[in-house]
Amino acid sequence: MRLFSKETGGRSRGGVYSVDVDCLDPAFAPGVSHIEPGGLSFRDVLNILHNLQGNLVGADVVEFNPQRDTVDGMTAMVAAKLVRELVAKMSK
């Protein structure tokens, strides 16, 4: 991502980020359509988002499946936190 940010040289009007919660390890997000054992942690995804540079003009969080979110709404909470982080990044 840093290489991409350098190559655009600030010429980009903005980007759209899509976070697919399927990338998260089921220990952090069991309520997804396709689990990925050995996937990323929530902290890994936050670090990626915080290190992205450039103007964020749109974002989405996809593949949350409430029918599979059986651990006290844990995945819903993770998805909501990701939305909050993306909105905060857009407001800068």
Short mmCIF file of C-alpha atoms in Angstrom, two decimals:
data_model
loop_
_atom_site.label_atom_id
_atom_site.label_comp_id
_atom_site.label_asym_id
_atom_site.label_seq_id
_atom_site.Cartn_x
_atom_site.Cartn_y
_atom_site.Cartn_z
CA MET A 1 0.00 0.00 0.00
CA ARG A 2 2.86 2.37 0.68
CA LEU A 3 4.22 1.69 -2.79
CA PHE A 4 0.80 2.43 -4.29
CA SER A 5 0.61 5.67 -2.31
CA LYS A 6 4.06 6.70 -3.56
CA GLU A 7 3.27 5.88 -7.18
CA THR A 8 0.10 7.95 -7.27
CA GLY A 9 2.13 10.89 -5.98
CA GLY A 10 -0.92 12.58 -4.52
CA ARG A 11 -2.56 12.84 -7.95
CA SER A 12 -5.48 10.65 -6.95
CA ARG A 13 -8.74 12.42 -6.14
CA GLY A 14 -9.56 9.73 -3.65
CA GLY A 15 -10.08 6.08 -3.13
CA VAL A 16 -12.77 3.66 -2.09
CA TYR A 17 -11.86 0.96 0.43
CA SER A 18 -13.75 -2.30 0.70
CA VAL A 19 -13.16 -4.43 3.77
CA ASP A 20 -14.27 -8.05 3.36
CA VAL A 21 -14.67 -9.47 6.87
CA ASP A 22 -14.08 -12.96 5.43
CA CYS A 23 -10.37 -12.09 5.65
CA LEU A 24 -10.54 -12.18 9.44
CA ASP A 25 -9.71 -15.28 11.44
CA PRO A 26 -12.89 -16.92 12.82
CA ALA A 27 -11.59 -16.27 16.34
CA PHE A 28 -12.30 -12.58 15.64
CA ALA A 29 -15.21 -12.85 13.19
CA PRO A 30 -17.10 -16.17 13.08
CA GLY A 31 -20.21 -14.65 11.46
CA VAL A 32 -19.07 -14.57 7.85
CA SER A 33 -20.06 -16.40 4.69
CA HIS A 34 -16.69 -18.13 4.27
CA ILE A 35 -14.44 -18.61 7.30
CA GLU A 36 -10.69 -18.25 6.83
CA PRO A 37 -8.74 -20.15 9.52
CA GLY A 38 -5.40 -18.44 10.00
CA GLY A 39 -6.85 -15.18 8.71
CA LEU A 40 -6.02 -11.68 9.83
CA SER A 41 -6.68 -10.33 13.31
CA PHE A 42 -8.82 -7.26 13.89
CA ARG A 43 -5.63 -5.39 14.87
CA ASP A 44 -4.00 -6.39 11.55
CA VAL A 45 -6.88 -4.86 9.60
CA LEU A 46 -6.81 -1.69 11.71
CA ASN A 47 -3.07 -1.32 11.08
CA ILE A 48 -3.65 -1.67 7.34
CA LEU A 49 -6.41 0.96 7.40
CA HIS A 50 -4.35 3.37 9.49
CA ASN A 51 -1.36 3.05 7.14
CA LEU A 52 -3.30 3.70 3.95
CA GLN A 53 -2.61 7.15 2.59
CA GLY A 54 -4.68 9.40 0.42
CA ASN A 55 -8.16 10.80 0.43
CA LEU A 56 -10.85 8.26 1.28
CA VAL A 57 -14.09 9.11 -0.51
CA GLY A 58 -16.07 5.91 0.04
CA ALA A 59 -15.95 2.59 1.84
CA ASP A 60 -17.88 -0.55 2.61
CA VAL A 61 -17.67 -3.54 4.92
CA VAL A 62 -18.92 -6.72 3.25
CA GLU A 63 -19.62 -10.43 3.83
CA PHE A 64 -20.99 -10.16 7.37
CA ASN A 65 -23.52 -12.98 7.80
CA PRO A 66 -25.76 -12.46 10.86
CA GLN A 67 -27.11 -16.02 10.60
CA ARG A 68 -23.63 -17.33 11.38
CA ASP A 69 -22.80 -14.75 14.04
CA THR A 70 -23.43 -17.10 16.95
CA VAL A 71 -20.91 -15.75 19.46
CA ASP A 72 -22.91 -12.94 21.13
CA GLY A 73 -22.84 -10.73 18.05
CA MET A 74 -19.05 -10.60 17.97
CA THR A 75 -18.82 -10.22 14.18
CA ALA A 76 -21.48 -7.51 14.19
CA MET A 77 -19.37 -5.61 16.73
CA VAL A 78 -16.22 -6.07 14.63
CA ALA A 79 -18.04 -4.89 11.48
CA ALA A 80 -19.42 -1.85 13.33
CA LYS A 81 -15.95 -0.95 14.61
CA LEU A 82 -14.56 -1.21 11.09
CA VAL A 83 -17.31 1.10 9.81
CA ARG A 84 -16.47 3.56 12.60
CA GLU A 85 -12.78 3.51 11.66
CA LEU A 86 -13.57 4.04 7.98
CA VAL A 87 -15.90 6.96 8.72
CA ALA A 88 -13.24 8.52 10.95
CA LYS A 89 -10.70 8.17 8.14
CA MET A 90 -13.13 9.77 5.66
CA SER A 91 -13.70 12.73 7.98
CA LYS A 92 -9.99 13.68 8.02
#
